[in-house]
C-alpha cells in the first residue's frame, strides 16, 4: 500500500499538495488523472523519493517510511518511468544502462544476465539493447525506460505517461502486460491523459485536483474513439521525389508522393522513421532525393524557416529562452491579435509569463511550445507528438487553434493519439514498410 499522511508540498509560491491524507490500494492498477500541471508527476516523484523533494508529512510504502533510506533501498522498493524518458538514462546503450542499474542495486553478476534478458523480452526491446539511446525514437525511449524499471522488479511501479509516444498496437500489448504484473502482486500507479484501452484493466481511478486526491469513477474510461476524416477539397502542395532516408545503413523511408493542403495526420510504428521524415523536411536530417514546397525545391537556407518549421517532440529542446515571456517574444510575431491570443492561452492554462520554463511540468512545457509555434506566421507547420502530456481540455484548445490556422496554413501532425484529430484532419497517412501509404479510417 502507498499511504500519504498529511502531506504538504509547495513549489516556489505555488501550493501543489495541501495536507493530503490518502491511501492507494495495494496490488492494484490505479490510473491517476488530472489536468496538465495539476501535480501528477510531482506526486510520483514524492512517492519515489529519488529527487529529495522537501515536504511535510509522511509517505509510507508498504508500511515503511523511506524518506531517509538509501537510493539503493528506494530503487528496490519503487520503480519509476519518467514522463520524459530522455531524463532517465545515464549510459550510452540500453544494455549498458541495465547492467549499470542492476549492479547499483547489488545484484550478483551471475544473476544480471538472466534478469536483463527477461526484462528485454518483457519490454520488447531486445532489438534496441545495443543501439545508442540518443538515436532511438521517442516511443523506443519509453519502451527502453520501461525495460529498466521492469529489470528492477520492484514491488511498486510508478509510470508517468509511459505510453505517450508509443504506437497503438504496442500500447495495447503493454497495458495487458501491466495487467499481468498486477495479477502477480505488483502495485502500479499510472498517469495517462489518453484513457483508451484501460476500461477492462484498471482497478481504480484517482483524480488530482486543487491540491487534493480523490477516487474517481471508472465510468470515465470509455471505449476507444473511432477516428474519421473531415471531407474537404484539397490540392497538392508538397512533393517527395525519390526521397530516401537512412540511419546506420538501415533504410527508414523511401517515397515518391505528395502532401495535400489542409491538416494531415501521420501515424506509424515506433522507430519507423516518422520523426526522421519531419526532420528531413525541414533540412535537419540528411536524405537523398528532392523535396518541393509549392513547386520550389527545398534547400537548407534561413529563408526556409520563414515558410515552414517543426515543433519537436521534446518541448524543452525547442526552447531558446529562460522564461515563458521571453520564449513567446522570440517567435517575433508582435501583431496585436497574436499577442492577445498568447495572453488568453496563458490565462486559460494558468501559466504565468514570468515563470521559468524549466520549473514547468512536461505538459505545461508542451503548452508553451505550442503557443509559441502556432504564433509563427508560416505557410506550413510540422508537429511531432503535439498532444503528448496534454489533458483533454488542452487538446481541444489547441485543435481549435489549429483549425483556425488551417484556413491559411497547412499542417502535418505526427501522433499516436488520434482522438483529438478525429473529424478534424482531412488526410491520414501511415509510414509503413519504409513508405508513405494512405491510412484507413478506424
Short mmCIF file of C-alpha atoms in Angstrom, two decimals:
data_model
loop_
_atom_site.label_atom_id
_atom_site.label_comp_id
_atom_site.label_asym_id
_atom_site.label_seq_id
_atom_site.Cartn_x
_atom_site.Cartn_y
_atom_site.Cartn_z
CA UNK A 1 0.00 0.00 0.00
CA UNK A 2 1.08 3.58 -0.69
CA UNK A 3 -0.08 5.89 2.08
CA UNK A 4 0.19 9.68 2.30
CA UNK A 5 -0.25 11.18 5.77
CA UNK A 6 -0.91 14.92 5.94
CA UNK A 7 1.45 15.58 3.01
CA UNK A 8 2.01 19.21 2.07
CA UNK A 9 4.28 20.26 -0.78
CA UNK A 10 4.88 23.73 -2.15
CA UNK A 11 6.97 24.63 -5.20
CA UNK A 12 8.19 28.20 -5.12
CA UNK A 13 4.98 30.07 -4.19
CA UNK A 14 2.56 27.51 -5.62
CA UNK A 15 0.85 25.03 -3.31
CA UNK A 16 0.88 21.66 -5.10
CA UNK A 17 -0.48 19.43 -2.31
CA UNK A 18 -2.20 20.75 0.78
CA UNK A 19 -2.35 18.46 3.82
CA UNK A 20 -3.18 15.36 1.74
CA UNK A 21 -4.09 12.13 3.52
CA UNK A 22 -4.78 9.30 1.12
CA UNK A 23 -4.10 5.58 0.60
CA UNK A 24 -3.58 3.85 -2.74
CA UNK A 25 -4.71 0.20 -2.59
CA UNK A 26 -2.04 -2.48 -2.75
CA UNK A 27 -1.76 -4.99 -5.61
CA UNK A 28 -3.98 -2.91 -7.88
CA UNK A 29 -3.55 -0.98 -11.11
CA UNK A 30 -4.56 2.61 -10.40
CA UNK A 31 -4.94 5.25 -13.11
CA UNK A 32 -4.01 8.72 -11.85
CA UNK A 33 -5.72 11.53 -13.76
CA UNK A 34 -5.72 15.32 -13.62
CA UNK A 35 -5.19 18.41 -15.71
CA UNK A 36 -1.76 19.27 -17.10
CA UNK A 37 0.24 20.86 -14.28
CA UNK A 38 -2.07 19.55 -11.54
CA UNK A 39 0.77 17.69 -9.80
CA UNK A 40 0.67 14.09 -11.08
CA UNK A 41 4.38 13.96 -11.90
CA UNK A 42 5.21 15.69 -8.63
CA UNK A 43 3.13 13.11 -6.75
CA UNK A 44 5.11 10.27 -8.33
CA UNK A 45 8.42 11.98 -7.55
CA UNK A 46 7.39 12.45 -3.93
CA UNK A 47 6.40 8.80 -3.59
CA UNK A 48 9.57 7.54 -5.27
CA UNK A 49 11.78 9.80 -3.18
CA UNK A 50 14.54 9.97 -5.80
CA UNK A 51 14.57 13.76 -6.17
CA UNK A 52 14.94 14.63 -2.46
CA UNK A 53 11.97 16.99 -2.55
CA UNK A 54 11.26 18.70 0.76
CA UNK A 55 7.71 18.13 2.01
CA UNK A 56 5.76 17.99 5.23
CA UNK A 57 4.02 14.84 6.42
CA UNK A 58 4.79 11.18 5.84
CA UNK A 59 4.74 8.84 2.86
CA UNK A 60 4.63 5.13 3.70
CA UNK A 61 5.35 2.36 1.20
CA UNK A 62 4.02 -0.96 2.46
CA UNK A 63 4.14 0.49 5.98
CA UNK A 64 7.70 1.84 5.77
CA UNK A 65 8.84 5.45 5.61
CA UNK A 66 11.68 5.54 3.11
CA UNK A 67 12.42 9.26 3.48
CA UNK A 68 15.85 8.55 4.96
CA UNK A 69 16.51 5.31 3.06
CA UNK A 70 19.45 4.97 0.69
CA UNK A 71 18.94 5.29 -3.07
CA UNK A 72 19.60 1.56 -3.36
CA UNK A 73 16.81 0.79 -0.89
CA UNK A 74 14.42 3.16 -2.69
CA UNK A 75 15.23 1.63 -6.09
CA UNK A 76 14.48 -1.84 -4.72
CA UNK A 77 11.13 -0.64 -3.37
CA UNK A 78 9.93 1.59 -6.22
CA UNK A 79 10.49 1.62 -9.96
CA UNK A 80 9.57 4.80 -11.84
CA UNK A 81 9.27 5.70 -15.52
CA UNK A 82 9.64 9.46 -16.01
CA UNK A 83 7.31 11.39 -18.29
CA UNK A 84 10.32 12.49 -20.33
CA UNK A 85 12.33 9.28 -20.83
CA UNK A 86 15.40 11.19 -22.03
CA UNK A 87 15.95 12.25 -18.40
CA UNK A 88 16.12 8.63 -17.25
CA UNK A 89 19.30 7.33 -18.85
CA UNK A 90 22.93 7.50 -17.76
CA UNK A 91 24.67 5.13 -20.15
CA UNK A 92 25.03 5.13 -23.93
CA UNK A 93 23.01 1.99 -24.68
CA UNK A 94 20.12 0.17 -23.04
CA UNK A 95 22.26 -2.90 -22.36
CA UNK A 96 24.84 -0.79 -20.51
CA UNK A 97 22.05 1.03 -18.68
CA UNK A 98 20.59 -2.27 -17.48
CA UNK A 99 23.97 -3.58 -16.30
CA UNK A 100 24.70 -0.27 -14.53
CA UNK A 101 21.27 -0.27 -12.83
CA UNK A 102 21.41 -3.88 -11.69
CA UNK A 103 24.96 -3.51 -10.39
CA UNK A 104 23.86 -0.48 -8.36
CA UNK A 105 21.18 -2.47 -6.53
CA UNK A 106 23.77 -5.12 -5.68
CA UNK A 107 22.57 -7.92 -7.92
CA UNK A 108 25.14 -10.69 -8.22
CA UNK A 109 26.97 -10.71 -11.58
CA UNK A 110 25.81 -14.26 -12.24
CA UNK A 111 22.16 -13.07 -11.99
CA UNK A 112 22.45 -9.86 -14.02
CA UNK A 113 22.36 -11.53 -17.45
CA UNK A 114 19.24 -13.55 -16.65
CA UNK A 115 17.41 -10.54 -15.17
CA UNK A 116 18.44 -8.38 -18.12
CA UNK A 117 17.30 -10.87 -20.75
CA UNK A 118 13.95 -11.29 -19.00
CA UNK A 119 13.41 -7.50 -18.89
CA UNK A 120 14.41 -7.08 -22.54
CA UNK A 121 11.89 -9.74 -23.56
CA UNK A 122 9.13 -8.28 -21.39
CA UNK A 123 9.81 -4.75 -22.63
CA UNK A 124 10.09 -5.90 -26.26
CA UNK A 125 13.45 -4.15 -26.53
CA UNK A 126 15.91 -6.95 -27.36
CA UNK A 127 16.47 -5.34 -30.77
CA UNK A 128 17.21 -1.97 -29.10
CA UNK A 129 19.69 -3.23 -26.49
CA UNK A 130 22.86 -2.17 -28.28
CA UNK A 131 21.60 0.90 -30.13
CA UNK A 132 22.64 4.35 -28.94
CA UNK A 133 19.83 5.67 -26.75
CA UNK A 134 20.11 9.16 -28.23
CA UNK A 135 19.34 7.61 -31.64
CA UNK A 136 16.09 5.98 -30.50
CA UNK A 137 12.68 7.40 -31.32
CA UNK A 138 10.52 8.83 -28.54
CA UNK A 139 8.44 5.66 -28.35
CA UNK A 140 11.54 3.47 -28.33
CA UNK A 141 12.97 5.51 -25.46
CA UNK A 142 9.76 4.98 -23.49
CA UNK A 143 9.98 1.23 -24.06
CA UNK A 144 13.65 1.31 -23.02
CA UNK A 145 12.82 3.22 -19.82
CA UNK A 146 10.06 0.73 -19.02
CA UNK A 147 12.52 -2.12 -19.58
CA UNK A 148 14.92 -0.68 -16.98
CA UNK A 149 12.11 -0.39 -14.44
CA UNK A 150 10.96 -3.93 -15.14
CA UNK A 151 14.51 -5.18 -14.58
CA UNK A 152 14.48 -3.71 -11.06
CA UNK A 153 11.50 -5.97 -10.25
CA UNK A 154 10.33 -3.54 -7.55
CA UNK A 155 7.00 -4.27 -5.83
CA UNK A 156 5.71 -0.77 -6.64
CA UNK A 157 5.71 0.71 -10.16
CA UNK A 158 5.10 4.40 -10.87
CA UNK A 159 4.57 5.05 -14.58
CA UNK A 160 4.27 8.70 -15.63
CA UNK A 161 2.71 8.94 -19.10
CA UNK A 162 4.56 5.77 -20.17
CA UNK A 163 2.71 5.35 -23.47
CA UNK A 164 2.57 8.97 -24.70
CA UNK A 165 4.79 8.23 -27.72
CA UNK A 166 4.07 4.52 -28.14
CA UNK A 167 2.11 3.31 -31.16
CA UNK A 168 -1.42 1.96 -30.55
CA UNK A 169 -0.59 -1.70 -31.18
CA UNK A 170 2.32 -1.67 -28.72
CA UNK A 171 0.20 0.29 -26.24
CA UNK A 172 -2.44 -2.47 -26.18
CA UNK A 173 0.20 -5.13 -25.56
CA UNK A 174 1.88 -3.16 -22.77
CA UNK A 175 -1.39 -2.45 -20.99
CA UNK A 176 -2.02 -6.19 -20.94
CA UNK A 177 1.49 -6.76 -19.58
CA UNK A 178 0.76 -4.33 -16.76
CA UNK A 179 -2.38 -6.31 -16.02
CA UNK A 180 -0.23 -9.45 -15.75
CA UNK A 181 2.22 -7.69 -13.41
CA UNK A 182 -0.71 -6.52 -11.28
CA UNK A 183 -2.00 -10.09 -11.14
CA UNK A 184 1.47 -11.17 -9.96
CA UNK A 185 1.15 -8.83 -6.97
CA UNK A 186 2.64 -5.55 -8.16
CA UNK A 187 1.15 -2.24 -7.04
CA UNK A 188 1.00 0.01 -10.10
CA UNK A 189 0.24 3.73 -10.32
CA UNK A 190 -0.01 5.04 -13.86
CA UNK A 191 -0.80 8.50 -15.15
CA UNK A 192 -2.18 8.99 -18.63
CA UNK A 193 -4.30 11.60 -20.41
CA UNK A 194 -5.35 9.05 -23.02
CA UNK A 195 -7.81 6.72 -21.29
CA UNK A 196 -8.40 4.35 -24.17
CA UNK A 197 -7.69 0.69 -23.50
CA UNK A 198 -7.95 0.87 -19.71
CA UNK A 199 -11.63 0.22 -19.08
CA UNK A 200 -11.22 -3.56 -18.60
CA UNK A 201 -7.87 -3.39 -16.80
CA UNK A 202 -7.82 -0.56 -14.27
CA UNK A 203 -8.95 -1.26 -10.70
CA UNK A 204 -9.29 2.35 -9.54
CA UNK A 205 -9.13 5.93 -10.80
CA UNK A 206 -7.62 8.66 -8.64
CA UNK A 207 -8.06 12.31 -9.57
CA UNK A 208 -5.52 15.02 -8.71
CA UNK A 209 -7.38 18.30 -8.36
CA UNK A 210 -6.84 21.52 -6.42
CA UNK A 211 -4.06 20.06 -4.29
CA UNK A 212 -6.04 17.01 -3.20
CA UNK A 213 -6.51 13.36 -4.20
CA UNK A 214 -9.87 11.67 -4.55
CA UNK A 215 -11.21 8.49 -6.08
CA UNK A 216 -12.94 8.96 -9.43
CA UNK A 217 -15.43 6.90 -11.38
CA UNK A 218 -14.35 4.02 -13.59
CA UNK A 219 -17.16 5.05 -15.94
CA UNK A 220 -14.90 7.77 -17.37
CA UNK A 221 -12.75 5.07 -19.01
CA UNK A 222 -14.81 4.83 -22.16
CA UNK A 223 -14.14 2.60 -25.15
CA UNK A 224 -11.78 3.71 -27.92
CA UNK A 225 -12.73 6.68 -30.10
CA UNK A 226 -13.36 6.00 -33.79
CA UNK A 227 -11.03 8.07 -35.99
CA UNK A 228 -12.68 9.59 -39.05
CA UNK A 229 -11.61 12.25 -41.50
CA UNK A 230 -13.21 15.56 -42.40
CA UNK A 231 -14.08 15.74 -46.06
CA UNK A 232 -12.59 18.73 -47.91
CA UNK A 233 -11.44 19.83 -51.36
CA UNK A 234 -7.65 19.93 -51.31
CA UNK A 235 -4.72 20.24 -53.71
CA UNK A 236 -1.10 19.01 -53.61
CA UNK A 237 1.42 21.45 -52.14
CA UNK A 238 4.42 19.35 -51.04
CA UNK A 239 6.26 16.80 -53.19
CA UNK A 240 8.68 14.00 -52.31
CA UNK A 241 10.65 12.84 -55.36
CA UNK A 242 12.64 9.64 -54.87
CA UNK A 243 13.32 10.55 -51.25
CA UNK A 244 15.37 8.09 -49.20
CA UNK A 245 16.28 8.45 -45.53
CA UNK A 246 18.71 6.03 -43.91
CA UNK A 247 20.23 5.73 -40.47
CA UNK A 248 23.16 3.47 -39.62
CA UNK A 249 22.80 1.87 -43.06
CA UNK A 250 19.15 1.00 -42.36
CA UNK A 251 16.53 2.30 -44.76
CA UNK A 252 13.85 4.23 -42.87
CA UNK A 253 11.89 5.98 -45.63
CA UNK A 254 11.69 5.59 -49.40
CA UNK A 255 8.91 7.53 -51.09
CA UNK A 256 7.74 9.44 -54.11
CA UNK A 257 4.49 11.03 -53.02
CA UNK A 258 2.60 14.26 -52.32
CA UNK A 259 1.02 16.00 -49.37
CA UNK A 260 -2.37 17.67 -49.77
CA UNK A 261 -3.34 21.05 -48.36
CA UNK A 262 -5.10 21.13 -45.01
CA UNK A 263 -4.44 19.03 -41.90
CA UNK A 264 -2.67 15.70 -42.42
CA UNK A 265 -2.25 13.12 -39.66
CA UNK A 266 0.79 10.84 -39.93
CA UNK A 267 0.95 7.60 -37.94
CA UNK A 268 3.17 4.51 -37.88
CA UNK A 269 5.04 2.14 -35.61
CA UNK A 270 7.71 3.34 -33.18
CA UNK A 271 11.12 3.64 -34.78
CA UNK A 272 9.61 3.60 -38.27
CA UNK A 273 11.09 6.94 -39.27
CA UNK A 274 8.30 9.49 -38.72
CA UNK A 275 10.46 11.92 -36.75
CA UNK A 276 13.34 11.44 -39.18
CA UNK A 277 11.00 12.29 -42.07
CA UNK A 278 9.87 15.51 -40.36
CA UNK A 279 13.47 16.50 -39.63
CA UNK A 280 14.45 15.82 -43.22
CA UNK A 281 11.60 18.00 -44.47
CA UNK A 282 12.99 20.98 -42.54
CA UNK A 283 16.52 20.04 -43.64
CA UNK A 284 17.72 18.90 -40.23
CA UNK A 285 18.43 15.32 -41.31
CA UNK A 286 20.26 14.10 -44.39
CA UNK A 287 18.38 12.39 -47.21
CA UNK A 288 18.68 11.51 -50.87
CA UNK A 289 16.25 12.82 -53.47
CA UNK A 290 14.36 16.07 -53.73
CA UNK A 291 11.55 17.83 -51.88
CA UNK A 292 9.42 20.65 -53.24
CA UNK A 293 7.19 23.13 -51.40
CA UNK A 294 4.67 24.87 -53.68
CA UNK A 295 6.75 23.79 -56.65
CA UNK A 296 10.03 25.21 -55.33
CA UNK A 297 12.90 22.89 -54.41
CA UNK A 298 13.62 22.96 -50.68
CA UNK A 299 17.14 23.93 -49.69
CA UNK A 300 18.71 24.46 -46.29
CA UNK A 301 18.56 28.24 -46.15
CA UNK A 302 17.49 30.63 -43.43
CA UNK A 303 14.56 31.77 -45.55
CA UNK A 304 13.09 28.26 -45.37
CA UNK A 305 12.21 28.72 -41.69
CA UNK A 306 10.18 31.80 -42.54
CA UNK A 307 7.92 29.47 -44.53
CA UNK A 308 7.89 26.17 -42.60
CA UNK A 309 9.06 24.90 -39.23
CA UNK A 310 8.94 21.89 -36.92
CA UNK A 311 7.65 21.63 -33.35
CA UNK A 312 9.88 18.87 -31.99
CA UNK A 313 8.72 16.02 -29.77
CA UNK A 314 10.64 17.13 -26.66
CA UNK A 315 9.40 20.65 -25.96
CA UNK A 316 12.41 21.59 -23.81
CA UNK A 317 14.72 21.06 -26.80
CA UNK A 318 12.83 23.79 -28.68
CA UNK A 319 13.25 26.47 -26.04
CA UNK A 320 15.78 29.25 -26.56
CA UNK A 321 14.91 31.40 -23.53
CA UNK A 322 14.56 31.04 -19.76
CA UNK A 323 11.07 32.37 -19.06
CA UNK A 324 7.69 31.96 -20.70
CA UNK A 325 7.53 35.61 -21.70
CA UNK A 326 10.99 35.55 -23.29
CA UNK A 327 10.16 32.38 -25.22
CA UNK A 328 6.94 33.79 -26.65
CA UNK A 329 8.69 37.06 -27.56
CA UNK A 330 11.27 35.07 -29.52
CA UNK A 331 8.64 33.98 -32.04
CA UNK A 332 8.90 37.55 -33.34
CA UNK A 333 5.24 37.94 -34.20
CA UNK A 334 4.10 41.06 -32.39
CA UNK A 335 0.78 41.50 -34.15
CA UNK A 336 -1.82 42.68 -31.60
CA UNK A 337 -4.19 39.76 -32.29
CA UNK A 338 -1.36 37.24 -31.78
CA UNK A 339 -0.26 38.87 -28.52
CA UNK A 340 -3.87 38.82 -27.32
CA UNK A 341 -4.21 35.16 -28.24
CA UNK A 342 -1.00 34.29 -26.41
CA UNK A 343 -2.11 36.06 -23.25
CA UNK A 344 -5.53 34.41 -23.42
CA UNK A 345 -3.88 30.99 -23.72
CA UNK A 346 -1.60 31.61 -20.73
CA UNK A 347 -4.59 32.74 -18.67
CA UNK A 348 -6.62 29.69 -19.74
CA UNK A 349 -3.86 27.32 -18.62
CA UNK A 350 -2.98 29.38 -15.53
CA UNK A 351 0.66 29.82 -16.58
CA UNK A 352 2.45 33.00 -15.52
CA UNK A 353 4.50 34.75 -18.19
CA UNK A 354 7.27 35.22 -15.61
CA UNK A 355 7.59 31.51 -14.80
CA UNK A 356 10.83 29.73 -15.57
CA UNK A 357 10.35 27.29 -18.42
CA UNK A 358 12.31 24.69 -16.52
CA UNK A 359 10.03 24.80 -13.49
CA UNK A 360 7.02 23.84 -15.60
CA UNK A 361 5.60 20.35 -15.80
CA UNK A 362 6.18 18.42 -19.04
CA UNK A 363 2.59 19.14 -20.06
CA UNK A 364 3.00 22.86 -19.38
CA UNK A 365 6.22 22.90 -21.41
CA UNK A 366 4.30 21.38 -24.31
CA UNK A 367 1.61 24.04 -23.89
CA UNK A 368 4.12 26.89 -24.08
CA UNK A 369 5.82 25.28 -27.07
CA UNK A 370 2.52 25.02 -28.95
CA UNK A 371 1.53 28.61 -28.10
CA UNK A 372 4.87 29.77 -29.48
CA UNK A 373 4.84 27.63 -32.63
CA UNK A 374 1.22 28.36 -33.51
CA UNK A 375 2.00 32.07 -33.24
CA UNK A 376 4.52 31.88 -36.10
CA UNK A 377 3.40 33.33 -39.46
CA UNK A 378 4.18 30.20 -41.50
CA UNK A 379 2.72 28.50 -44.57
CA UNK A 380 3.44 25.01 -43.27
CA UNK A 381 3.87 23.73 -39.71
CA UNK A 382 5.01 20.23 -38.73
CA UNK A 383 4.04 18.98 -35.27
CA UNK A 384 5.72 15.93 -33.72
CA UNK A 385 3.52 14.36 -31.00
CA UNK A 386 1.86 17.68 -30.02
CA UNK A 387 -0.67 16.05 -27.67
CA UNK A 388 1.81 14.09 -25.52
CA UNK A 389 1.33 15.04 -21.88
CA UNK A 390 -1.78 17.16 -22.53
CA UNK A 391 -5.15 16.69 -20.88
CA UNK A 392 -8.33 16.63 -22.95
CA UNK A 393 -9.08 20.32 -22.34
CA UNK A 394 -5.64 21.29 -23.65
CA UNK A 395 -6.00 19.01 -26.68
CA UNK A 396 -9.37 20.57 -27.52
CA UNK A 397 -7.94 24.07 -27.08
CA UNK A 398 -5.04 23.55 -29.47
CA UNK A 399 -7.04 21.57 -32.01
CA UNK A 400 -9.43 24.54 -32.23
CA UNK A 401 -6.42 26.85 -32.73
CA UNK A 402 -5.05 24.54 -35.44
CA UNK A 403 -8.43 24.55 -37.18
CA UNK A 404 -8.45 28.35 -37.17
CA UNK A 405 -4.94 28.47 -38.60
CA UNK A 406 -5.73 25.82 -41.23
CA UNK A 407 -7.62 28.38 -43.29
CA UNK A 408 -4.23 29.91 -44.18
CA UNK A 409 -1.70 27.30 -43.07
CA UNK A 410 -1.05 23.62 -43.75
CA UNK A 411 -0.24 21.07 -41.03
CA UNK A 412 1.48 17.70 -40.88
CA UNK A 413 0.88 16.17 -37.45
CA UNK A 414 2.63 13.05 -36.19
CA UNK A 415 0.67 11.49 -33.35
CA UNK A 416 -0.25 8.18 -31.78
CA UNK A 417 -3.19 9.86 -30.07
CA UNK A 418 -5.82 10.07 -32.78
CA UNK A 419 -8.91 11.07 -30.79
CA UNK A 420 -8.19 14.85 -30.73
CA UNK A 421 -7.95 14.93 -34.54
CA UNK A 422 -10.99 12.77 -35.28
CA UNK A 423 -13.32 14.72 -37.56
CA UNK A 424 -10.68 17.46 -37.86
CA UNK A 425 -7.91 16.01 -40.01
CA UNK A 426 -8.58 15.87 -43.75
CA UNK A 427 -5.90 13.29 -44.55
CA UNK A 428 -4.37 10.25 -42.86
CA UNK A 429 -1.01 8.86 -43.94
CA UNK A 430 0.76 5.84 -42.48
CA UNK A 431 4.52 5.31 -42.61
CA UNK A 432 4.78 1.55 -43.01
CA UNK A 433 7.29 -0.69 -44.74
CA UNK A 434 9.51 2.36 -45.34
CA UNK A 435 6.91 4.17 -47.47
CA UNK A 436 4.03 6.61 -47.07
CA UNK A 437 0.65 4.97 -47.54
CA UNK A 438 -2.89 6.30 -47.37
CA UNK A 439 -4.28 5.40 -43.95
CA UNK A 440 -7.66 3.90 -43.25
CA UNK A 441 -10.31 5.49 -41.10
CA UNK A 442 -10.77 3.48 -37.91
#
